[in-house]
PDB file of C-alpha atoms in Angstrom:
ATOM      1  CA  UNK A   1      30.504  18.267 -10.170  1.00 67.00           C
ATOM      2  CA  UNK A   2      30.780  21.815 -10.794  1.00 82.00           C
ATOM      3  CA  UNK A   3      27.523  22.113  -8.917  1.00 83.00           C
ATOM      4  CA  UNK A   4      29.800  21.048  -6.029  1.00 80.00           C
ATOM      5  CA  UNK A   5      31.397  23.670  -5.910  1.00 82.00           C
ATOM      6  CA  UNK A   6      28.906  26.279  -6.319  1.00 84.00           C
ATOM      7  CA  UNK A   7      26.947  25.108  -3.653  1.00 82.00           C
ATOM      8  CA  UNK A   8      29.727  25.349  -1.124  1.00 80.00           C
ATOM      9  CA  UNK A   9      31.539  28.233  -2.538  1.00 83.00           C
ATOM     10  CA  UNK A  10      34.572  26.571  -3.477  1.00 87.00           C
ATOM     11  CA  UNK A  11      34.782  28.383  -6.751  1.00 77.00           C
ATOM     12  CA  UNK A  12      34.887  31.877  -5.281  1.00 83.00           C
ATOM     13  CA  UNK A  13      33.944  31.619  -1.552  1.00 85.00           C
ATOM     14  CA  UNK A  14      30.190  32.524  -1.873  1.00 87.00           C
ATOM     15  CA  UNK A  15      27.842  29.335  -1.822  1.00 84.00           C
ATOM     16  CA  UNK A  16      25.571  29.973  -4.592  1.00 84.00           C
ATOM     17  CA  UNK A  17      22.834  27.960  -4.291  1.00 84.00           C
ATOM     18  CA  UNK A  18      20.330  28.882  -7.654  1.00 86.00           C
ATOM     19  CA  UNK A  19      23.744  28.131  -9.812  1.00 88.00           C
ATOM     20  CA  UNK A  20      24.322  25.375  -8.307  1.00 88.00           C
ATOM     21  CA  UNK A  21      20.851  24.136  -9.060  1.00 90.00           C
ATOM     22  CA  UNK A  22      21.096  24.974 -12.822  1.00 92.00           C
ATOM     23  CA  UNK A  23      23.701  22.603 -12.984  1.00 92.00           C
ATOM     24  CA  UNK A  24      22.610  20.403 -11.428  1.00 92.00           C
ATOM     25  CA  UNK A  25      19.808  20.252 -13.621  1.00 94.00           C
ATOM     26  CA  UNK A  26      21.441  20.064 -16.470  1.00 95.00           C
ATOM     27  CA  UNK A  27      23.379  17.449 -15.052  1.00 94.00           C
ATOM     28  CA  UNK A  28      20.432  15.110 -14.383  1.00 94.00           C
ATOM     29  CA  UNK A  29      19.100  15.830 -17.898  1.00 94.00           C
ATOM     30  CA  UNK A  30      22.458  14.259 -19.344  1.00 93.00           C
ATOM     31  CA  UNK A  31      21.398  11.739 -17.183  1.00 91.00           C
ATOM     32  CA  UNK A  32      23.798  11.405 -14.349  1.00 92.00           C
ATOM     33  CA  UNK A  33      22.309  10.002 -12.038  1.00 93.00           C
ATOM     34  CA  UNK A  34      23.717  11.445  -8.841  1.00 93.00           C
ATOM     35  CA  UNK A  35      22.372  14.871 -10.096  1.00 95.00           C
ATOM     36  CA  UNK A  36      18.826  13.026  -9.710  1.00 96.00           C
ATOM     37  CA  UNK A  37      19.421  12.406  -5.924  1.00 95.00           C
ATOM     38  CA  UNK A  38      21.013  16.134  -4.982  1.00 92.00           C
ATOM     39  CA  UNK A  39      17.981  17.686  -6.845  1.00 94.00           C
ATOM     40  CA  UNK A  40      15.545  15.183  -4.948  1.00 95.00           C
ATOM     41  CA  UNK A  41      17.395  16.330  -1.444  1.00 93.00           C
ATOM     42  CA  UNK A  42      16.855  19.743  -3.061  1.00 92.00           C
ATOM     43  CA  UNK A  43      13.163  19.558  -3.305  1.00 94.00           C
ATOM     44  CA  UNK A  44      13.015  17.286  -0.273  1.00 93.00           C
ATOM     45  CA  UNK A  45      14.404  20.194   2.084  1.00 90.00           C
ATOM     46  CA  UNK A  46      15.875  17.710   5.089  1.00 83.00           C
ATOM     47  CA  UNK A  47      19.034  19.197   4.974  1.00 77.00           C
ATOM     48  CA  UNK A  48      19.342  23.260   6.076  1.00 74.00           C
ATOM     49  CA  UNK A  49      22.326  23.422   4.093  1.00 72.00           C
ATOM     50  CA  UNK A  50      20.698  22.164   0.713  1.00 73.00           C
ATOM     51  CA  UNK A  51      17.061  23.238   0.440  1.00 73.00           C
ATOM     52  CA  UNK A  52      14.618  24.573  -1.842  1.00 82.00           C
ATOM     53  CA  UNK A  53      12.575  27.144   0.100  1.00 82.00           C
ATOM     54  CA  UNK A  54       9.575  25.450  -1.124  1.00 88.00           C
ATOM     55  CA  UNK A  55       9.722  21.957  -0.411  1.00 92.00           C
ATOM     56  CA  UNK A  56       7.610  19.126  -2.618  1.00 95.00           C
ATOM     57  CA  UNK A  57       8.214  15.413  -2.029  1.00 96.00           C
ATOM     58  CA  UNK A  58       6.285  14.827  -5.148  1.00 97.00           C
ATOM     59  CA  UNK A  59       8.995  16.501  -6.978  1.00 96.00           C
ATOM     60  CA  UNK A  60      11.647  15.091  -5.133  1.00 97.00           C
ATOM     61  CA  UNK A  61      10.117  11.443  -5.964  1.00 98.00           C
ATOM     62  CA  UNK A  62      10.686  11.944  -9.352  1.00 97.00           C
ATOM     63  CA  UNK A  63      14.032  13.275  -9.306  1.00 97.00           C
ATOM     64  CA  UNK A  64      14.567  10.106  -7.241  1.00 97.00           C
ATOM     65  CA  UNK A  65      13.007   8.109  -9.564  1.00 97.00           C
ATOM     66  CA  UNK A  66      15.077   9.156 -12.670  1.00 96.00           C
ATOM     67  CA  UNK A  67      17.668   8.439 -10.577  1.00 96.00           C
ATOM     68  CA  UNK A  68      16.798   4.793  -9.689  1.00 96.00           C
ATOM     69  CA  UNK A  69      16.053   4.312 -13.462  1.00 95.00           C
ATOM     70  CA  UNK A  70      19.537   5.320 -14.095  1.00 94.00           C
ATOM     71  CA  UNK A  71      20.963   2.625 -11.091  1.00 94.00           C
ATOM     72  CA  UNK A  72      21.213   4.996  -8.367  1.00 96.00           C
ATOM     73  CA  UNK A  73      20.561   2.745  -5.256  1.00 97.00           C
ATOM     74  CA  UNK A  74      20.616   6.177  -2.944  1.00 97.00           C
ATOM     75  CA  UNK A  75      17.597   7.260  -5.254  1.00 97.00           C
ATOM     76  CA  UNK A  76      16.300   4.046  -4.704  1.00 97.00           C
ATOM     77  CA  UNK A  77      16.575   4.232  -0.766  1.00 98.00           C
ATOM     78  CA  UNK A  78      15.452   7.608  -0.872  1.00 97.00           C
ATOM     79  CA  UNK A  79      11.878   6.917  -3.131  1.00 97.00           C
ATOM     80  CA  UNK A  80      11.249   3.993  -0.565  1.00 97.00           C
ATOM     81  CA  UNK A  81      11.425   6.211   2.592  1.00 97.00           C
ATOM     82  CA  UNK A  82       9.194   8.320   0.967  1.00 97.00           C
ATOM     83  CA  UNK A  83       6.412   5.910   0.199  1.00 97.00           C
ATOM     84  CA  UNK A  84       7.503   4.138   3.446  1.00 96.00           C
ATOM     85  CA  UNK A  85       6.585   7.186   5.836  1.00 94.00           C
ATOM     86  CA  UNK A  86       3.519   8.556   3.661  1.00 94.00           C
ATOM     87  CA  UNK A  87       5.243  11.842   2.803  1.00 95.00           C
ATOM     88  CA  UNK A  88       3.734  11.527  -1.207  1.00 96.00           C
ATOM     89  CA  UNK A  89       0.260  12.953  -2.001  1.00 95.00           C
ATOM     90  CA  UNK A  90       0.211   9.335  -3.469  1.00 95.00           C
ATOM     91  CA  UNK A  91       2.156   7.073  -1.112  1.00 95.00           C
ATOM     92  CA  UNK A  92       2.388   2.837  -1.818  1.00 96.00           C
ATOM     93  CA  UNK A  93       3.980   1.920   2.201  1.00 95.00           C
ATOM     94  CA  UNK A  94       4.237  -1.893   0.758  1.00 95.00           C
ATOM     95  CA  UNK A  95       6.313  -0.773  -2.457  1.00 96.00           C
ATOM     96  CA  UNK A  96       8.726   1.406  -0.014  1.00 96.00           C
ATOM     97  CA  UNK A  97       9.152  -1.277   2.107  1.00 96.00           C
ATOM     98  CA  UNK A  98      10.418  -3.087  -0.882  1.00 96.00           C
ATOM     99  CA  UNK A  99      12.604  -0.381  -2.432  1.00 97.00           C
ATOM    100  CA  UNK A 100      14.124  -0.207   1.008  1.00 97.00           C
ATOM    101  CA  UNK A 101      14.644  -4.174   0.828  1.00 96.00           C
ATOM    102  CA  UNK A 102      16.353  -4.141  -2.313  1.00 97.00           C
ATOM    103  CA  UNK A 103      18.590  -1.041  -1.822  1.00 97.00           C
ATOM    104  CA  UNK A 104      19.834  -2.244   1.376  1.00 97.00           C
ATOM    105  CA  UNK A 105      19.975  -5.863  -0.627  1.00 97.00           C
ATOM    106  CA  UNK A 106      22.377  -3.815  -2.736  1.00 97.00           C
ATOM    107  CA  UNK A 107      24.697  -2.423   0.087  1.00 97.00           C
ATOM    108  CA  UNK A 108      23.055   1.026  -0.077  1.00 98.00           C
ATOM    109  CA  UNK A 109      23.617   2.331   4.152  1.00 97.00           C
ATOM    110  CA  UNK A 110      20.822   4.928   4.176  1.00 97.00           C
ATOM    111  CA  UNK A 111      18.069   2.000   3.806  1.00 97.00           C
ATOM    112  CA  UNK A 112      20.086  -0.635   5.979  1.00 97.00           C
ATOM    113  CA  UNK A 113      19.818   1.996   8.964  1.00 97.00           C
ATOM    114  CA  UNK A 114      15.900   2.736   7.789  1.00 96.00           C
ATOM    115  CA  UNK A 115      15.366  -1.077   8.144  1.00 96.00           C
ATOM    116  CA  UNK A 116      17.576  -1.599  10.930  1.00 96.00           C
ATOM    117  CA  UNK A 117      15.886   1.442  12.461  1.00 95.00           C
ATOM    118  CA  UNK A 118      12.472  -0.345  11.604  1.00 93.00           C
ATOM    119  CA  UNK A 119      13.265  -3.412  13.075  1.00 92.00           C
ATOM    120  CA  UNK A 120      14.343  -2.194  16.640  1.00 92.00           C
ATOM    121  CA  UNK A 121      11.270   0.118  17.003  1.00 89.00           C
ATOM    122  CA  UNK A 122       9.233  -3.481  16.406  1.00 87.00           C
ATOM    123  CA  UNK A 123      11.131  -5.329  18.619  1.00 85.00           C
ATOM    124  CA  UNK A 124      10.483  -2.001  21.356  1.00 85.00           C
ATOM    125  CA  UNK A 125       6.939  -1.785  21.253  1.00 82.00           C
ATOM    126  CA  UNK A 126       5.684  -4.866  20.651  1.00 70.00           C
ATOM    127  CA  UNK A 127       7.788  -7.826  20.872  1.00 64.00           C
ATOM    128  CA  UNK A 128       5.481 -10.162  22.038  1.00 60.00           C
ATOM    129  CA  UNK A 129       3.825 -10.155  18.702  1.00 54.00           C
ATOM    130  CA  UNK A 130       7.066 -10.946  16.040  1.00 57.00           C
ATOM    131  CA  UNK A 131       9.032  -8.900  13.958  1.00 54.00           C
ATOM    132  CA  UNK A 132       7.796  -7.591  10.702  1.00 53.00           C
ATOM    133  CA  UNK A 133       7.348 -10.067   8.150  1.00 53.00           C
ATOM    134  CA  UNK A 134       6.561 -13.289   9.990  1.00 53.00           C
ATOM    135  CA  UNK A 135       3.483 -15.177  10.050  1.00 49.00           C
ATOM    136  CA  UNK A 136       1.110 -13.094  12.453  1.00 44.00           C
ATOM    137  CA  UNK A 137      -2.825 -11.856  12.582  1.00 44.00           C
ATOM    138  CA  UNK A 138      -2.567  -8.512  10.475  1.00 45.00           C
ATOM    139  CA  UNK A 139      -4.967  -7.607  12.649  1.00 43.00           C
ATOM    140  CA  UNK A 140      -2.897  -7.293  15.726  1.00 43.00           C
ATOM    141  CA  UNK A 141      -0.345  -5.494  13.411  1.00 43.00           C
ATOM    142  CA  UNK A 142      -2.623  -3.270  11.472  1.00 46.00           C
ATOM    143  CA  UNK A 143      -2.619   0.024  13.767  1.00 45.00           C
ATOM    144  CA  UNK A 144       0.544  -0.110  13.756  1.00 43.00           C
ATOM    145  CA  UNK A 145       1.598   2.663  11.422  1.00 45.00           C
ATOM    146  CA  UNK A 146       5.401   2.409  11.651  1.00 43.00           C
ATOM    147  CA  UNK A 147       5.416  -0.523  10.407  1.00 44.00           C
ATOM    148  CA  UNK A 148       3.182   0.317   7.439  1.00 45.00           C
TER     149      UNK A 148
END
């Protein structure tokens, strides 16, 4: 992408972050779909490299969700970690859990470590009671937000 290269100054030496943005833009309006996940890192803001100065998660979603549509399986990871960890003003934990499931289903790395990740911090704090997803009081479970 030529929004590659404006972002890290391969064209002339000078990152230029705003151009690269416009075309980036324009790319995800032709609808490719990996233009839909660097604009959702964009508005995300978790990298200090490639960030909008005002972050939104809620705008990030729905780059990432324009991505998904178009079969992007890193959009897809992405949209679940957002519901998963309540960073939307209108979060679903259950429905991130599941776009996590079916990402990392689909080979995508970024939600196998998020599961994986998941998994061990069960195991850590309270192995006595299971790991996520087996029969169990949801009760006992129910505080526990990381596993929301």
């Amino acid at each position: 992408l030529l929004g590659d290269a404006k972002r890290l100054g391969l064209s002339d030496g000078t990152p230029d972050q705003e151009a690269a943005l416009g075309l980036y833009m324009k790319a995800a309006e032709l609808g490719l779909p990996s233009a839909n996940l660097l604009l959702g890192l964009w508005y995300e803001a978790t990298s200090a490299q490639w960030a909008c100065s005002q972050p939104n998660q809620d705008v990030a979603a729905f780059y990432y969700t324009q991505g998904m549509n178009a079969g992007c399986m890193r959009c897809l990871a992405a949209l679940g970690a957002l519901h998963l960890h309540g960073r939307l003003q209108v979060s679903d934990r259950s429905a991130g859990l599941q776009m996590l499931e079916v990402a990392a289903d689909h080979g995508e790395p970024h939600a196998q470590e998020i599961l994986r990740r998941r998994a061990a911090a069960a195991a850590m704090f309270a192995p006595e009671l299971g790991q996520p997803g087996e029969d169990r009081p949801s009760s006992i479970w129910s505080g526990l937000s990381f596993l929301d």
